[in-house]
Short mmCIF file of C-alpha atoms in Angstrom, two decimals:
data_model
loop_
_atom_site.label_atom_id
_atom_site.label_comp_id
_atom_site.label_asym_id
_atom_site.label_seq_id
_atom_site.Cartn_x
_atom_site.Cartn_y
_atom_site.Cartn_z
CA MET C 272 53.74 -10.02 6.32
CA SER C 273 50.35 -10.14 5.34
CA LEU C 274 48.38 -7.40 3.67
CA ASN C 275 44.84 -6.03 4.66
CA LEU C 276 42.88 -3.40 2.76
CA GLU C 277 41.46 -0.83 5.01
CA SER C 278 39.75 2.21 3.63
CA ALA C 279 39.55 4.17 0.41
CA SER C 280 39.34 7.89 -0.19
CA PHE C 281 39.02 10.10 -3.29
CA ASP C 282 39.76 13.89 -3.89
CA LYS C 283 36.46 14.92 -5.08
CA VAL C 284 33.11 14.43 -3.45
CA GLU C 285 31.14 14.46 -6.57
CA LEU C 286 32.41 11.12 -7.67
CA GLY C 287 29.76 9.51 -5.42
CA VAL C 288 32.02 7.14 -4.11
CA SER C 289 31.10 4.20 -1.74
CA GLY C 290 32.67 1.27 -0.77
CA ALA C 291 32.50 -2.27 0.55
CA ARG C 292 35.16 -4.40 2.56
CA THR C 293 35.21 -8.12 3.38
CA GLU C 294 35.58 -8.52 7.14
CA ASP C 295 39.15 -10.08 6.54
CA GLY C 296 40.16 -6.95 4.68
CA GLN C 297 41.26 -9.14 1.62
CA VAL C 298 38.63 -7.62 -0.84
CA LEU C 299 37.74 -4.04 -1.03
CA SER C 300 35.08 -2.70 -3.73
CA ILE C 301 34.74 0.97 -4.75
CA LEU C 302 31.58 1.87 -6.38
CA PHE C 303 31.11 5.49 -8.17
CA THR C 304 27.88 7.03 -9.26
CA GLY C 305 29.43 10.33 -10.71
CA LEU C 306 32.92 9.36 -12.20
CA GLU C 307 31.92 10.29 -15.68
CA VAL C 308 32.87 12.71 -18.56
CA ALA C 309 30.77 13.76 -21.72
CA SER C 310 31.16 15.54 -24.95
CA HIS C 311 27.90 16.93 -26.10
CA PRO C 312 26.88 17.85 -29.63
CA ASP C 313 27.10 21.56 -28.42
CA ASP C 314 30.70 21.41 -27.42
CA GLN C 315 32.74 23.27 -30.07
CA ASP C 316 36.21 22.82 -28.45
CA ALA C 317 38.46 20.77 -30.03
CA ALA C 318 40.20 19.66 -26.90
CA PRO C 319 38.65 16.59 -25.29
CA GLN C 320 36.47 16.94 -22.09
CA ALA C 321 38.57 15.30 -19.21
CA VAL C 322 37.87 14.38 -15.65
CA ARG C 323 40.58 13.55 -13.11
CA ALA C 324 40.36 11.65 -9.95
CA ASP C 325 42.99 10.72 -7.32
CA GLY C 326 42.51 8.31 -4.66
CA LEU C 327 44.18 6.67 -1.69
CA VAL C 328 43.77 3.15 -0.54
CA ARG C 329 45.13 2.56 2.99
CA CYS C 330 46.54 -0.81 3.72
CA ARG C 331 48.07 -2.60 6.65
CA GLY C 332 51.00 -4.70 5.63
CA THR C 333 52.72 -5.11 2.44
CA GLY C 334 52.12 -7.61 -0.83
CA TRP C 335 50.44 -7.57 -4.12
CA VAL C 336 46.78 -6.72 -5.11
CA SER C 337 44.84 -7.27 -8.06
CA VAL C 338 43.02 -4.02 -9.38
CA GLN C 339 40.23 -4.65 -11.61
CA VAL C 340 38.41 -1.53 -13.34
CA ARG C 341 34.78 -1.61 -14.98
CA GLY C 342 32.91 0.90 -16.74
CA GLY C 343 31.29 1.80 -20.09
CA SER C 344 31.36 4.37 -23.00
CA GLN C 345 29.09 5.39 -25.67
CA LEU C 346 29.99 7.08 -28.94
CA SER C 347 28.34 8.59 -31.91
CA GLY C 348 30.39 9.48 -35.07
CA PRO C 349 33.24 7.48 -36.49
CA ARG C 350 36.11 9.69 -35.22
CA GLY C 351 34.88 10.50 -31.58
CA LEU C 352 36.84 9.13 -28.42
CA ALA C 353 36.04 7.86 -24.84
CA HIS C 354 39.15 6.61 -23.05
CA VAL C 355 39.68 5.56 -19.47
CA MET C 356 43.23 5.53 -18.07
CA VAL C 357 44.01 4.20 -14.52
CA TRP C 358 47.23 4.14 -12.75
CA ALA C 359 47.79 1.90 -9.39
CA ASN C 360 50.84 2.94 -7.73
CA GLY C 361 52.17 3.66 -11.20
CA ARG C 362 50.99 0.94 -13.02
CA ARG C 363 48.72 1.67 -15.88
CA ILE C 364 45.56 0.17 -17.09
CA ALA C 365 44.02 1.70 -20.34
CA LEU C 366 40.29 0.86 -20.91
CA MET C 367 39.36 1.21 -24.68
CA PRO C 368 36.58 -0.99 -26.22
CA ASP C 369 37.09 -2.52 -29.61
CA SER C 370 33.62 -1.39 -30.24
CA PRO C 371 31.10 1.05 -28.73
CA GLU C 372 28.57 -1.56 -27.40
CA GLU C 373 31.43 -3.24 -25.14
CA PRO C 374 31.78 -2.53 -21.65
CA LEU C 375 35.23 -1.05 -20.69
CA ALA C 376 37.16 -3.38 -18.50
CA GLY C 377 40.69 -3.74 -17.56
CA ALA C 378 43.26 -5.10 -14.78
CA THR C 379 46.43 -5.04 -13.24
CA THR C 380 48.48 -5.86 -10.23
CA ALA C 381 50.20 -3.50 -8.06
CA ARG C 382 52.53 -3.56 -5.12
CA VAL C 383 51.64 -1.95 -1.69
CA GLY C 384 54.87 -0.99 -0.25
CA VAL C 385 56.08 -0.28 3.35
CA ASP C 386 54.16 3.00 3.47
CA GLY C 387 50.84 0.85 3.31
CA GLU C 388 49.46 2.95 0.42
CA LEU C 389 47.72 2.33 -2.90
CA ARG C 390 47.41 5.20 -4.98
CA LEU C 391 44.95 5.26 -7.72
CA SER C 392 44.89 8.00 -10.60
CA LEU C 393 41.98 8.10 -13.18
CA THR C 394 41.62 10.24 -16.17
CA LEU C 395 38.64 10.12 -18.37
CA LEU C 396 38.75 11.63 -21.87
CA ALA C 397 35.63 12.10 -24.11
CA GLN C 398 35.26 14.04 -27.34
CA ARG C 399 32.62 13.89 -29.94
CA ASP C 400 33.61 13.53 -33.67
CA LEU C 401 33.84 17.29 -34.43
CA ALA C 402 33.11 16.51 -38.16
CA GLU C 403 29.56 15.16 -37.36
CA PRO C 404 27.42 17.91 -35.86
CA GLY C 405 24.92 15.56 -33.88
CA SER C 406 27.73 13.47 -32.45
CA GLY C 407 28.59 12.85 -28.90
CA ALA C 408 30.83 10.71 -26.58
CA LEU C 409 30.49 9.55 -22.99
CA CYS C 410 32.68 7.43 -20.62
CA TRP C 411 32.11 6.27 -17.11
CA VAL C 412 33.74 4.02 -14.50
CA ASP C 413 31.38 2.05 -12.09
CA SER C 414 33.72 0.43 -9.78
CA ILE C 415 37.20 -0.41 -8.81
CA ASP C 416 37.76 -4.00 -7.18
CA LEU C 417 41.05 -4.81 -5.37
CA ARG C 418 41.92 -8.19 -3.97
CA VAL C 419 45.05 -9.22 -1.94
CA LEU C 420 46.95 -11.85 -3.79
CA ASP C 421 48.39 -14.64 -2.08
CA PRO C 422 52.25 -14.63 -1.80
CA VAL C 423 53.32 -17.22 -4.69
CA GLU C 424 55.60 -19.75 -3.29
CA ARG C 425 58.24 -21.18 -5.94
CA ARG C 426 58.38 -24.77 -5.90
CA ARG C 427 61.78 -26.48 -6.59
CA GLY C 428 61.78 -29.56 -8.45
#
């Protein structure tokens, strides 16, 4: 059975979610204008600032999809953190750049089962370097791109 991506919805309006879908339902792009978390110099709490978002992509059919997540981060202070973790039907993507000037990007594949649903869970964590008074940390997700993967047929040689 073929797979088509129909629509996406998220649990929080403040994420600024919009999307675009190809006419054939093979590609769905989800864009965010408000999916971010920041830890500012005046934050005294030792716990990281956190944002969690849950989404549901409704599909028709079953199959595999490629899930690509993009965003960014800014850190000041050597011991700050800015991490994004994404789960697509239980498969995890961890986005942690090697250096502060690198974008956040990651990908995985996920299976859409007979229920026709792809569940997306995102957790963003930011914590400034508590040892540096003027430090800050910020991370965000710009987009999630989903693409239906064609079934792979095994060639017998």
